[in-house]
Amino acid sequence: AGQAPVAATGKPSKNALEFIPDPGVPLMEQNQTFLLIDESFAGDADAPYKKSLKNDHMGKYIELSFLSPMAGLRKKDKIEEICKKCGHRMKISESYNQNKLQSEIMSLCAREGVSLSKNPAWLPQKSCMRIKVAGVLSEDKIESLKEAFYALSACQLEIV
């Protein structure tokens, strides 16, 4: 699978977040579709935390909410497979779960022995979490934190 189109802001394009089933795929009942989604993501740490039935100018679709839209795009192949089976149009939510992102970086810092001098701040214009650390961190520790946070969320981490 190729890279999803990304806008200059670092956010994926809206088209990259939408999955349209092939014409002629029978439409699965909504509750069966939600069960299929749950089963498909069973045991997956990056499973969507919310599934919603929504409407737009094209009609009904199922929206899947992940920690971040980019984290959802990591599951593109799985979502495409679900879409092919259920016949529903699907979209990855453009929203970020800021509370969960903040709690995840705080847990990561605690596990790594990194003290924060302020609560983490979400920077929506950069799609980035900023943390202010108490003291000085080695370059290795900074890179380790950034890599671990990216692996978890597909978001950047700014350390000041």
Coordinates of C-alpha atoms in Angstrom, one line a residue:
A1 CA 0.0 0.0 0.0
G2 CA 1.3 3.4 -0.9
Q3 CA 1.4 6.5 1.2
A4 CA -1.9 8.4 1.8
P5 CA -2.0 11.9 0.3
V6 CA -1.0 14.3 3.0
A7 CA -1.8 18.0 3.0
A8 CA 0.9 20.7 3.8
T9 CA -0.4 20.7 7.4
G10 CA 0.8 17.1 7.9
K11 CA -2.8 15.9 8.0
P12 CA -4.1 13.3 5.6
S13 CA -6.4 14.6 2.8
K14 CA -10.1 14.0 3.2
N15 CA -10.2 11.6 0.3
A16 CA -7.5 9.4 1.9
L17 CA -9.9 9.0 4.9
E18 CA -12.8 7.7 2.9
F19 CA -13.4 4.1 1.8
I20 CA -16.1 3.3 -0.8
P21 CA -17.3 -0.2 -1.4
D22 CA -17.5 -1.7 -4.9
P23 CA -20.9 -1.3 -6.5
G24 CA -23.0 -4.4 -6.1
V25 CA -21.7 -5.4 -2.7
P26 CA -24.8 -6.2 -0.6
L27 CA -25.3 -3.9 2.3
M28 CA -24.8 -5.7 5.6
E29 CA -27.1 -4.9 8.5
Q30 CA -25.7 -2.1 10.7
N31 CA -25.3 -4.1 13.9
Q32 CA -23.7 -7.0 12.0
T33 CA -21.3 -4.5 10.4
F34 CA -20.3 -3.1 13.8
L35 CA -19.8 -6.7 15.0
L36 CA -17.6 -7.4 11.9
I37 CA -15.5 -4.3 12.8
D38 CA -15.1 -5.4 16.4
E39 CA -14.1 -8.9 15.3
S40 CA -11.7 -7.6 12.6
F41 CA -9.9 -5.5 15.2
A42 CA -10.1 -8.0 18.1
G43 CA -6.8 -8.0 20.0
D44 CA -5.5 -5.0 17.9
A45 CA -4.0 -2.3 20.1
D46 CA -4.8 0.2 17.4
A47 CA -8.5 -0.6 17.1
P48 CA -10.9 2.2 16.7
Y49 CA -12.2 3.5 20.0
K50 CA -15.6 4.5 18.6
K51 CA -17.8 3.6 15.7
S52 CA -20.7 5.9 14.5
L53 CA -23.3 5.9 11.9
K54 CA -23.3 9.3 10.2
N55 CA -24.8 11.1 7.2
D56 CA -23.4 13.5 4.6
H57 CA -24.3 14.7 1.2
M58 CA -23.7 11.2 -0.2
G59 CA -25.9 9.4 2.4
K60 CA -25.1 7.2 5.3
Y61 CA -21.6 6.0 6.2
I62 CA -19.8 4.5 9.2
E63 CA -17.2 6.7 10.9
L64 CA -14.3 5.0 12.7
S65 CA -12.5 7.1 15.4
F66 CA -8.8 6.4 16.2
L67 CA -6.3 8.2 18.4
S68 CA -5.5 10.2 15.3
P69 CA -6.5 10.1 11.6
M70 CA -3.0 9.0 10.8
A71 CA -3.3 6.1 13.2
G72 CA -6.5 5.1 11.4
L73 CA -4.7 5.2 8.1
R74 CA -2.3 2.6 9.4
K75 CA -5.3 0.3 9.3
K76 CA -6.3 1.2 5.7
D77 CA -6.0 -2.4 4.4
K78 CA -8.1 -3.7 7.2
I79 CA -10.8 -1.0 6.7
E80 CA -10.8 -1.7 3.0
E81 CA -11.4 -5.4 3.7
I82 CA -14.3 -4.6 6.1
C83 CA -15.8 -2.3 3.5
K84 CA -15.7 -5.0 0.8
K85 CA -17.5 -7.4 3.1
C86 CA -20.1 -5.1 4.5
G87 CA -20.9 -2.8 1.6
H88 CA -21.0 0.3 3.8
R89 CA -19.1 3.5 2.9
M90 CA -16.6 4.2 5.7
K91 CA -14.6 7.1 6.9
I92 CA -11.8 7.6 9.4
S93 CA -12.7 10.5 11.7
E94 CA -10.6 13.7 11.2
S95 CA -10.6 14.2 15.0
Y96 CA -7.8 13.5 17.4
N97 CA -8.5 12.0 20.8
Q98 CA -6.6 14.7 22.6
N99 CA -7.4 13.4 26.1
K100 CA -6.1 9.9 25.3
L101 CA -3.1 11.4 23.5
Q102 CA -2.3 13.4 26.6
S103 CA -2.7 10.5 29.0
E104 CA -0.6 8.2 26.7
I105 CA 2.3 10.7 26.6
M106 CA 2.1 11.1 30.4
S107 CA 2.2 7.4 30.9
L108 CA 5.1 7.0 28.5
C109 CA 7.0 9.7 30.3
A110 CA 6.3 8.1 33.7
R111 CA 7.5 4.7 32.4
E112 CA 10.7 6.3 31.0
G113 CA 11.4 8.3 34.2
V114 CA 10.9 11.7 32.5
S115 CA 9.4 14.4 34.7
L116 CA 7.1 17.0 33.1
S117 CA 7.1 20.6 34.3
K118 CA 3.7 21.3 32.7
N119 CA 0.8 19.2 31.4
P120 CA 1.2 18.1 27.7
A121 CA -0.3 20.5 25.2
W122 CA -2.0 19.5 21.9
L123 CA -1.0 21.8 19.0
P124 CA -3.8 21.3 16.5
Q125 CA -2.2 23.5 13.8
K126 CA 0.8 21.1 13.8
S127 CA -1.0 17.9 14.7
C128 CA 1.6 17.6 17.4
M129 CA 1.9 17.1 21.1
R130 CA 4.2 19.4 23.0
I131 CA 5.7 18.4 26.4
K132 CA 7.9 20.6 28.6
V133 CA 10.3 18.5 30.6
A134 CA 11.9 19.2 34.0
G135 CA 15.6 19.0 33.5
V136 CA 17.7 18.0 30.5
L137 CA 17.2 14.9 28.4
S138 CA 19.9 13.1 26.4
E139 CA 19.4 13.1 22.6
D140 CA 18.9 9.3 22.9
K141 CA 16.1 9.8 25.4
I142 CA 14.5 12.5 23.2
E143 CA 14.6 10.3 20.1
S144 CA 13.3 7.3 22.1
L145 CA 10.3 9.3 23.4
K146 CA 9.5 10.7 19.9
E147 CA 9.7 7.3 18.3
A148 CA 7.6 5.6 21.0
F149 CA 4.9 8.3 20.8
Y150 CA 4.8 8.1 17.0
A151 CA 4.6 4.3 17.1
L152 CA 1.6 4.7 19.4
S153 CA -0.3 7.6 17.8
A154 CA 1.2 8.4 14.4
C155 CA 1.6 11.9 15.8
Q156 CA 4.7 14.0 16.2
L157 CA 6.1 14.9 19.7
E158 CA 7.7 18.3 20.4
I159 CA 9.9 18.4 23.5
V160 CA 10.9 21.7 25.0

